[in-house]
Amino acid sequence: MPDIEMLKEPEPRATLEKERLFKELPEHLKSIVTFALATGLKRANVAGLKWSQIDLSRRIAWIFATQAKSSKPIGIPLNDEAMSAILSQRGKHKTNVFTYNGKPIKNPAGTAWKKALKRAKIENYRFHDNRHTWATNHAVQGTPTRQLTELGGWSSEKMVKRYAHMNVDHLKQYAANSAQFDTKLTPAKLQ
């Protein structure tokens, strides 16, 4: 097996960066980035989303097994932000949800994306980082690991554990335990 260098996970981005980015994004990318941040879907799944994959009345979308890295279908519950992004696209194209000048957007991370990042003075941020931001937000808000794994379409909880450390609410009750003992320091090695 060849030795492959793994890229470091990027740090979560602040709200101010998001606001700066959205000020610089062209109109045709605002809804697609909003949808990516609201659903955690990968770039190809967002860009390739078809109206036939959405049930507006049930507020769900789905990615077919053939479109998913895990080769398993993914059901996506649509929150208010995702619904808003989708509804803003109604009537623009017969089959594809996200379009520009009447044609499907194939690569939302192209030139317009890169120029918007540059104008917003945001460095080292890829379109895929929208997925990381989405997962981090879920972890911080307390979405359980099992449910986040399913929402993100991961085949195991291993990937989700990268984000789980962002939520420490379940540990708060134990934080004061270290102060409830004698003030003597414990030696490194107990005899």
PDB file of C-alpha atoms in Angstrom:
ATOM      1  CA  MET A   1       0.000   0.000   0.000  1.00  0.00           C
ATOM      2  CA  PRO A   2       1.524   3.355  -0.967  1.00  0.00           C
ATOM      3  CA  ASP A   3       2.079   5.993   1.695  1.00  0.00           C
ATOM      4  CA  ILE A   4      -0.528   8.688   1.015  1.00  0.00           C
ATOM      5  CA  GLU A   5      -0.372  12.008   2.794  1.00  0.00           C
ATOM      6  CA  MET A   6      -3.716  12.835   4.353  1.00  0.00           C
ATOM      7  CA  LEU A   7      -4.840  16.446   4.310  1.00  0.00           C
ATOM      8  CA  LYS A   8      -5.451  18.038   7.672  1.00  0.00           C
ATOM      9  CA  GLU A   9      -9.079  18.759   8.549  1.00  0.00           C
ATOM     10  CA  PRO A  10      -9.724  22.485   8.261  1.00  0.00           C
ATOM     11  CA  GLU A  11     -10.726  24.510  11.300  1.00  0.00           C
ATOM     12  CA  PRO A  12     -14.412  25.492  11.467  1.00  0.00           C
ATOM     13  CA  ARG A  13     -15.140  28.848   9.866  1.00  0.00           C
ATOM     14  CA  ALA A  14     -16.602  31.755  11.782  1.00  0.00           C
ATOM     15  CA  THR A  15     -19.967  33.328  11.046  1.00  0.00           C
ATOM     16  CA  LEU A  16     -18.239  36.518   9.924  1.00  0.00           C
ATOM     17  CA  GLU A  17     -16.472  34.619   7.149  1.00  0.00           C
ATOM     18  CA  LYS A  18     -19.798  33.208   5.994  1.00  0.00           C
ATOM     19  CA  GLU A  19     -21.294  36.695   5.895  1.00  0.00           C
ATOM     20  CA  ARG A  20     -18.301  38.007   3.927  1.00  0.00           C
ATOM     21  CA  LEU A  21     -18.515  35.104   1.488  1.00  0.00           C
ATOM     22  CA  PHE A  22     -22.236  35.570   0.856  1.00  0.00           C
ATOM     23  CA  LYS A  23     -21.703  39.282   0.189  1.00  0.00           C
ATOM     24  CA  GLU A  24     -19.252  38.352  -2.558  1.00  0.00           C
ATOM     25  CA  LEU A  25     -20.979  35.320  -4.088  1.00  0.00           C
ATOM     26  CA  PRO A  26     -22.760  35.895  -7.386  1.00  0.00           C
ATOM     27  CA  GLU A  27     -26.529  35.354  -7.196  1.00  0.00           C
ATOM     28  CA  HIS A  28     -26.454  32.004  -9.006  1.00  0.00           C
ATOM     29  CA  LEU A  29     -24.132  30.545  -6.336  1.00  0.00           C
ATOM     30  CA  LYS A  30     -25.897  31.847  -3.225  1.00  0.00           C
ATOM     31  CA  SER A  31     -28.683  29.267  -3.330  1.00  0.00           C
ATOM     32  CA  ILE A  32     -26.363  26.362  -4.117  1.00  0.00           C
ATOM     33  CA  VAL A  33     -23.988  27.264  -1.247  1.00  0.00           C
ATOM     34  CA  THR A  34     -26.950  27.797   1.089  1.00  0.00           C
ATOM     35  CA  PHE A  35     -28.234  24.336   0.145  1.00  0.00           C
ATOM     36  CA  ALA A  36     -24.787  22.761   0.646  1.00  0.00           C
ATOM     37  CA  LEU A  37     -24.449  24.335   4.105  1.00  0.00           C
ATOM     38  CA  ALA A  38     -28.003  23.272   5.025  1.00  0.00           C
ATOM     39  CA  THR A  39     -27.713  19.650   3.912  1.00  0.00           C
ATOM     40  CA  GLY A  40     -24.037  18.708   4.080  1.00  0.00           C
ATOM     41  CA  LEU A  41     -24.217  17.134   0.643  1.00  0.00           C
ATOM     42  CA  LYS A  42     -21.122  16.811  -1.483  1.00  0.00           C
ATOM     43  CA  ARG A  43     -20.494  19.165  -4.399  1.00  0.00           C
ATOM     44  CA  ALA A  44     -21.436  16.674  -7.114  1.00  0.00           C
ATOM     45  CA  ASN A  45     -24.657  15.715  -5.314  1.00  0.00           C
ATOM     46  CA  VAL A  46     -25.700  19.351  -4.905  1.00  0.00           C
ATOM     47  CA  ALA A  47     -24.762  20.385  -8.437  1.00  0.00           C
ATOM     48  CA  GLY A  48     -26.387  17.313  -9.965  1.00  0.00           C
ATOM     49  CA  LEU A  49     -29.605  17.501  -7.955  1.00  0.00           C
ATOM     50  CA  LYS A  50     -32.719  16.978 -10.085  1.00  0.00           C
ATOM     51  CA  TRP A  51     -36.290  18.013  -9.365  1.00  0.00           C
ATOM     52  CA  SER A  52     -37.207  14.313  -9.565  1.00  0.00           C
ATOM     53  CA  GLN A  53     -35.109  13.757  -6.404  1.00  0.00           C
ATOM     54  CA  ILE A  54     -37.157  16.160  -4.303  1.00  0.00           C
ATOM     55  CA  ASP A  55     -40.520  15.809  -2.589  1.00  0.00           C
ATOM     56  CA  LEU A  56     -41.429  19.363  -1.591  1.00  0.00           C
ATOM     57  CA  SER A  57     -44.589  18.376   0.292  1.00  0.00           C
ATOM     58  CA  ARG A  58     -42.668  15.940   2.517  1.00  0.00           C
ATOM     59  CA  ARG A  59     -39.616  18.251   2.672  1.00  0.00           C
ATOM     60  CA  ILE A  60     -37.150  15.553   1.642  1.00  0.00           C
ATOM     61  CA  ALA A  61     -34.618  14.929  -1.100  1.00  0.00           C
ATOM     62  CA  TRP A  62     -32.635  11.820  -1.873  1.00  0.00           C
ATOM     63  CA  ILE A  63     -29.380  10.802  -3.438  1.00  0.00           C
ATOM     64  CA  PHE A  64     -29.465   7.503  -5.295  1.00  0.00           C
ATOM     65  CA  ALA A  65     -27.011   4.756  -4.333  1.00  0.00           C
ATOM     66  CA  THR A  66     -25.252   5.199  -7.689  1.00  0.00           C
ATOM     67  CA  GLN A  67     -24.591   8.855  -6.791  1.00  0.00           C
ATOM     68  CA  ALA A  68     -23.247   8.210  -3.277  1.00  0.00           C
ATOM     69  CA  LYS A  69     -19.665   7.397  -2.317  1.00  0.00           C
ATOM     70  CA  SER A  70     -20.917   4.760   0.130  1.00  0.00           C
ATOM     71  CA  SER A  71     -23.041   3.174  -2.652  1.00  0.00           C
ATOM     72  CA  LYS A  72     -26.055   3.503  -0.358  1.00  0.00           C
ATOM     73  CA  PRO A  73     -28.990   5.829  -0.972  1.00  0.00           C
ATOM     74  CA  ILE A  74     -29.135   8.932   1.207  1.00  0.00           C
ATOM     75  CA  GLY A  75     -32.370  10.513   2.416  1.00  0.00           C
ATOM     76  CA  ILE A  76     -32.101  14.214   3.161  1.00  0.00           C
ATOM     77  CA  PRO A  77     -34.628  15.959   5.380  1.00  0.00           C
ATOM     78  CA  LEU A  78     -34.884  19.549   4.192  1.00  0.00           C
ATOM     79  CA  ASN A  79     -34.704  22.251   6.852  1.00  0.00           C
ATOM     80  CA  ASP A  80     -35.999  25.797   6.282  1.00  0.00           C
ATOM     81  CA  GLU A  81     -32.732  27.008   4.707  1.00  0.00           C
ATOM     82  CA  ALA A  82     -32.617  24.076   2.275  1.00  0.00           C
ATOM     83  CA  MET A  83     -36.274  24.601   1.354  1.00  0.00           C
ATOM     84  CA  SER A  84     -35.684  28.298   0.776  1.00  0.00           C
ATOM     85  CA  ALA A  85     -32.733  27.558  -1.514  1.00  0.00           C
ATOM     86  CA  ILE A  86     -34.734  25.025  -3.515  1.00  0.00           C
ATOM     87  CA  LEU A  87     -37.878  27.114  -3.763  1.00  0.00           C
ATOM     88  CA  SER A  88     -35.833  30.047  -5.074  1.00  0.00           C
ATOM     89  CA  GLN A  89     -34.930  27.849  -8.068  1.00  0.00           C
ATOM     90  CA  ARG A  90     -38.446  26.757  -9.066  1.00  0.00           C
ATOM     91  CA  GLY A  91     -39.307  27.440 -12.665  1.00  0.00           C
ATOM     92  CA  LYS A  92     -35.720  28.090 -13.764  1.00  0.00           C
ATOM     93  CA  HIS A  93     -35.047  24.680 -15.309  1.00  0.00           C
ATOM     94  CA  LYS A  94     -37.144  21.659 -16.243  1.00  0.00           C
ATOM     95  CA  THR A  95     -34.903  18.948 -14.728  1.00  0.00           C
ATOM     96  CA  ASN A  96     -32.018  20.443 -12.729  1.00  0.00           C
ATOM     97  CA  VAL A  97     -32.447  22.405  -9.511  1.00  0.00           C
ATOM     98  CA  PHE A  98     -29.355  24.621  -9.620  1.00  0.00           C
ATOM     99  CA  THR A  99     -28.659  26.429 -12.876  1.00  0.00           C
ATOM    100  CA  TYR A 100     -26.942  29.449 -14.379  1.00  0.00           C
ATOM    101  CA  ASN A 101     -28.256  31.139 -17.522  1.00  0.00           C
ATOM    102  CA  GLY A 102     -30.644  28.239 -18.141  1.00  0.00           C
ATOM    103  CA  LYS A 103     -27.958  25.543 -17.946  1.00  0.00           C
ATOM    104  CA  PRO A 104     -27.173  23.165 -15.064  1.00  0.00           C
ATOM    105  CA  ILE A 105     -24.279  24.244 -12.844  1.00  0.00           C
ATOM    106  CA  LYS A 106     -21.673  21.533 -13.248  1.00  0.00           C
ATOM    107  CA  ASN A 107     -18.972  22.916 -10.982  1.00  0.00           C
ATOM    108  CA  PRO A 108     -20.062  25.351  -8.272  1.00  0.00           C
ATOM    109  CA  ALA A 109     -16.407  25.578  -7.165  1.00  0.00           C
ATOM    110  CA  GLY A 110     -15.238  27.110 -10.418  1.00  0.00           C
ATOM    111  CA  THR A 111     -14.000  30.576 -11.284  1.00  0.00           C
ATOM    112  CA  ALA A 112     -16.928  32.503  -9.749  1.00  0.00           C
ATOM    113  CA  TRP A 113     -16.469  30.634  -6.430  1.00  0.00           C
ATOM    114  CA  LYS A 114     -12.723  31.278  -6.373  1.00  0.00           C
ATOM    115  CA  LYS A 115     -13.146  34.962  -7.197  1.00  0.00           C
ATOM    116  CA  ALA A 116     -15.756  35.355  -4.450  1.00  0.00           C
ATOM    117  CA  LEU A 117     -13.385  33.776  -1.915  1.00  0.00           C
ATOM    118  CA  LYS A 118     -10.602  36.110  -3.010  1.00  0.00           C
ATOM    119  CA  ARG A 119     -12.817  39.213  -2.765  1.00  0.00           C
ATOM    120  CA  ALA A 120     -14.010  38.057   0.688  1.00  0.00           C
ATOM    121  CA  LYS A 121     -10.370  37.515   1.730  1.00  0.00           C
ATOM    122  CA  ILE A 122     -11.042  33.906   2.718  1.00  0.00           C
ATOM    123  CA  GLU A 123      -8.132  31.562   2.217  1.00  0.00           C
ATOM    124  CA  ASN A 124      -7.843  27.781   2.303  1.00  0.00           C
ATOM    125  CA  TYR A 125     -11.559  27.078   1.924  1.00  0.00           C
ATOM    126  CA  ARG A 126     -12.815  24.535  -0.589  1.00  0.00           C
ATOM    127  CA  PHE A 127     -16.425  23.906  -1.602  1.00  0.00           C
ATOM    128  CA  HIS A 128     -16.192  20.586   0.254  1.00  0.00           C
ATOM    129  CA  ASP A 129     -15.515  22.538   3.458  1.00  0.00           C
ATOM    130  CA  ASN A 130     -19.214  23.467   3.398  1.00  0.00           C
ATOM    131  CA  ARG A 131     -19.792  19.821   4.339  1.00  0.00           C
ATOM    132  CA  HIS A 132     -17.307  20.088   7.218  1.00  0.00           C
ATOM    133  CA  THR A 133     -18.985  23.278   8.410  1.00  0.00           C
ATOM    134  CA  TRP A 134     -22.388  21.559   8.281  1.00  0.00           C
ATOM    135  CA  ALA A 135     -21.135  18.565  10.294  1.00  0.00           C
ATOM    136  CA  THR A 136     -19.395  20.786  12.853  1.00  0.00           C
ATOM    137  CA  ASN A 137     -22.569  22.834  13.311  1.00  0.00           C
ATOM    138  CA  HIS A 138     -24.550  19.636  13.915  1.00  0.00           C
ATOM    139  CA  ALA A 139     -22.015  18.394  16.461  1.00  0.00           C
ATOM    140  CA  VAL A 140     -21.977  21.705  18.315  1.00  0.00           C
ATOM    141  CA  GLN A 141     -25.782  21.725  18.438  1.00  0.00           C
ATOM    142  CA  GLY A 142     -25.822  18.209  19.897  1.00  0.00           C
ATOM    143  CA  THR A 143     -26.922  16.019  17.000  1.00  0.00           C
ATOM    144  CA  PRO A 144     -26.108  12.461  18.157  1.00  0.00           C
ATOM    145  CA  THR A 145     -23.295  10.705  16.298  1.00  0.00           C
ATOM    146  CA  ARG A 146     -25.513   7.934  14.933  1.00  0.00           C
ATOM    147  CA  GLN A 147     -28.009  10.388  13.468  1.00  0.00           C
ATOM    148  CA  LEU A 148     -25.261  12.627  12.071  1.00  0.00           C
ATOM    149  CA  THR A 149     -23.680   9.593  10.410  1.00  0.00           C
ATOM    150  CA  GLU A 150     -26.984   8.834   8.714  1.00  0.00           C
ATOM    151  CA  LEU A 151     -27.690  12.470   7.783  1.00  0.00           C
ATOM    152  CA  GLY A 152     -24.259  12.780   6.180  1.00  0.00           C
ATOM    153  CA  GLY A 153     -24.486   9.488   4.330  1.00  0.00           C
ATOM    154  CA  TRP A 154     -21.303   8.125   5.902  1.00  0.00           C
ATOM    155  CA  SER A 155     -20.936   4.356   6.036  1.00  0.00           C
ATOM    156  CA  SER A 156     -19.503   4.424   9.569  1.00  0.00           C
ATOM    157  CA  GLU A 157     -19.241   6.734  12.564  1.00  0.00           C
ATOM    158  CA  LYS A 158     -15.467   7.046  12.127  1.00  0.00           C
ATOM    159  CA  MET A 159     -15.721  10.216   9.997  1.00  0.00           C
ATOM    160  CA  VAL A 160     -18.320  11.762  12.287  1.00  0.00           C
ATOM    161  CA  LYS A 161     -16.057  11.393  15.312  1.00  0.00           C
ATOM    162  CA  ARG A 162     -13.877  14.126  13.789  1.00  0.00           C
ATOM    163  CA  TYR A 163     -16.698  16.547  14.539  1.00  0.00           C
ATOM    164  CA  ALA A 164     -18.036  15.017  17.754  1.00  0.00           C
ATOM    165  CA  HIS A 165     -15.326  16.672  19.856  1.00  0.00           C
ATOM    166  CA  MET A 166     -16.950  20.029  19.094  1.00  0.00           C
ATOM    167  CA  ASN A 167     -19.813  19.276  21.491  1.00  0.00           C
ATOM    168  CA  VAL A 168     -18.784  18.962  25.126  1.00  0.00           C
ATOM    169  CA  ASP A 169     -22.162  19.670  26.752  1.00  0.00           C
ATOM    170  CA  HIS A 170     -22.422  16.088  27.995  1.00  0.00           C
ATOM    171  CA  LEU A 171     -19.104  16.572  29.850  1.00  0.00           C
ATOM    172  CA  LYS A 172     -19.963  19.818  31.666  1.00  0.00           C
ATOM    173  CA  GLN A 173     -21.402  18.017  34.673  1.00  0.00           C
ATOM    174  CA  TYR A 174     -17.997  16.419  35.267  1.00  0.00           C
ATOM    175  CA  ALA A 175     -15.814  19.507  34.785  1.00  0.00           C
ATOM    176  CA  ALA A 176     -15.932  20.541  38.447  1.00  0.00           C
ATOM    177  CA  ASN A 177     -14.966  17.069  39.682  1.00  0.00           C
ATOM    178  CA  SER A 178     -11.270  17.922  39.576  1.00  0.00           C
ATOM    179  CA  ALA A 179     -11.790  20.721  42.097  1.00  0.00           C
ATOM    180  CA  GLN A 180     -13.538  18.544  44.672  1.00  0.00           C
ATOM    181  CA  PHE A 181     -10.435  16.858  46.031  1.00  0.00           C
ATOM    182  CA  ASP A 182      -7.529  17.718  48.273  1.00  0.00           C
ATOM    183  CA  THR A 183      -5.375  20.532  46.947  1.00  0.00           C
ATOM    184  CA  LYS A 184      -2.210  18.392  47.075  1.00  0.00           C
ATOM    185  CA  LEU A 185      -0.797  17.550  43.690  1.00  0.00           C
ATOM    186  CA  THR A 186      -0.698  13.897  42.759  1.00  0.00           C
ATOM    187  CA  PRO A 187       2.803  12.631  41.947  1.00  0.00           C
ATOM    188  CA  ALA A 188       3.431  11.404  38.417  1.00  0.00           C
ATOM    189  CA  LYS A 189       4.050   7.859  39.656  1.00  0.00           C
ATOM    190  CA  LEU A 190       2.164   6.510  42.590  1.00  0.00           C
ATOM    191  CA  GLN A 191       4.362   4.298  44.782  1.00  0.00           C
TER     192      GLN A 191
END
